[in-house]
Amino acid sequence: MTDAVLTLNAGSSSLKLALYPAQGAVPLATGLADRIGPEGTLKLKGPDGAPIAVAPDDLTTHTGAMQAAIKSLRAIYPDLAVLSVGHRVVHGGNAFSAPVTVNNEVLIHLADLSAFAPLHQPHNLSGIRAATEAFPGVPQVACFDTAFHRNHPWVNDVFALPRAFYDEGVRRYGFHGLSYDYIAGALGHIAPHLAKGRVVVAHLGNGASMCALQDGRSIASTMGFSALEGLPMGTRCGQLDPGVLLYLMDQKGMTPSQISDLLYKQSGLLGLSGLSNDMRTLEAAGTVEAGQAIDYFVARCQREVGAMAASVGGIDALVFTGGIGENSRLIRARICERLGWMGIEVDPTRNAENAQVISSDQARTTVMVVPTNEELVIARAARAAVGLAEQEAA
Ligand code: AMP
């Protein structure tokens, strides 16, 4: 029997999946169903990254895509037993500070939270419903992007609005929690002395945020009520004066859905460059606007490293992760070049090699590059839900 747990990340028309063995950090398979609908595609890869053949199948729904993936995986692992399914769920609200096995009551509660994350939560929940249909009786475990931040001090959890708004849930939830959870755990293995200290983690990808950790726990995050706050991102604006929203509504007559589209899909690096949301494209472009988009991204990152460090009274380590943080030597170098006052100094050779430690030997603050692994965090929760103890190091 090949005992395994499945991890799922369901978007509006996509389904990212990974199949993990009962132990270990290397998935048996990973996959992406994209453009779910009449034009749907499904790609699967084995542990070595080699493509797994996919039989033509119904990819018009999330359930169909999942069943198609499992059918193809069973061709390779004929005795596959999926023991539990872990789901990435963007919002756990105030109630959930840890993964939870889903039942009807939990599902209703999570559906109520869709009002707080209308672009993501309903799709995450469709993923749970589809997996319940595909794997009847198998535990479905919801893992939240917000959970890791739930124990923020009050001052980092609140907006200065009348208190009734806080009480009804208008709070700074913070996101990318699965990534920060992974990094906090990995640091405990890689650099235990630093893990106990004050660490700023910069998750820089198409979505981008930072988190201040103290002794491995989240104290502050740049993201807030929604995943729009903080750093500029691929297509999201990041920090914005709320007066701009009033102007857009009052003077430009924009509707909530037009504003949502503007802030989530047309802003950030794409909006500023007028070219692309993709950092690699911008680095290669050489236009004034692409350069300015990068300048703004870098400047906001520098500012937020300072803000995050202030929230924990200093900094012992800065950790880069996410697609940009793990791969872009240019962005890392540029963010760090004006942070010398915080004891940050990057060694150019180590930075060019994407080494684990990229700070110079004499630097007061350690700068690291640690690839994140959100799927593994979900897989561990899915294993824990069926009593599989972890034996691996991070
Ligand atoms: P993620 O959302 O974490 O997958 O990150 C996606 C972002 O990482 C995109 O903006 C990519 O352009 C960026 N990225 C990936 N590799 C590189 C690289 N070698 N140099 C610069 N940016 C990169």
Short mmCIF file of C-alpha atoms and ligand atoms in Angstrom, two decimals, residues 203-207 269 277-281 283 322-324 327-329, ligand 1:
data_model
loop_
_atom_site.label_atom_id
_atom_site.label_comp_id
_atom_site.label_asym_id
_atom_site.label_seq_id
_atom_site.Cartn_x
_atom_site.Cartn_y
_atom_site.Cartn_z
CA HIS A 203 8.18 36.62 1.35
CA LEU A 204 8.64 38.25 -2.04
CA GLY A 205 6.75 36.60 -4.88
CA ASN A 206 3.84 37.56 -7.08
CA GLY A 207 2.18 38.17 -3.72
CA LEU A 269 4.45 46.15 -10.66
CA ASN A 277 3.67 41.79 -13.17
CA ASP A 278 6.71 39.53 -13.52
CA MET A 279 9.94 40.67 -11.89
CA ARG A 280 12.13 38.73 -14.32
CA THR A 281 10.51 40.54 -17.25
CA GLU A 283 14.62 43.22 -14.72
CA GLY A 322 9.32 33.48 -2.39
CA GLY A 323 10.05 33.51 -6.13
CA ILE A 324 11.76 36.92 -6.09
CA ASN A 327 16.03 33.94 -7.04
CA SER A 328 16.63 37.61 -7.67
CA ARG A 329 20.12 38.59 -6.64
P1 AMP B 1 6.07 33.28 -6.71
O1 AMP B 1 4.75 33.98 -6.69
O2 AMP B 1 6.65 33.06 -5.34
O3 AMP B 1 6.11 32.05 -7.57
O4 AMP B 1 7.12 34.30 -7.41
C1 AMP B 1 6.92 34.75 -8.72
C2 AMP B 1 7.84 35.94 -8.95
O5 AMP B 1 9.21 35.53 -8.80
C3 AMP B 1 7.71 36.52 -10.37
O6 AMP B 1 7.67 37.94 -10.30
C4 AMP B 1 9.00 36.05 -11.03
O7 AMP B 1 9.43 36.92 -12.04
C5 AMP B 1 9.95 36.11 -9.85
N1 AMP B 1 11.18 35.38 -10.15
C6 AMP B 1 11.35 34.04 -10.27
N2 AMP B 1 12.64 33.77 -10.63
C7 AMP B 1 13.29 34.96 -10.72
C8 AMP B 1 14.61 35.35 -11.06
N3 AMP B 1 15.55 34.46 -11.36
N4 AMP B 1 14.90 36.68 -11.06
C9 AMP B 1 13.95 37.59 -10.76
N5 AMP B 1 12.69 37.29 -10.43
C10 AMP B 1 12.35 35.99 -10.41
#
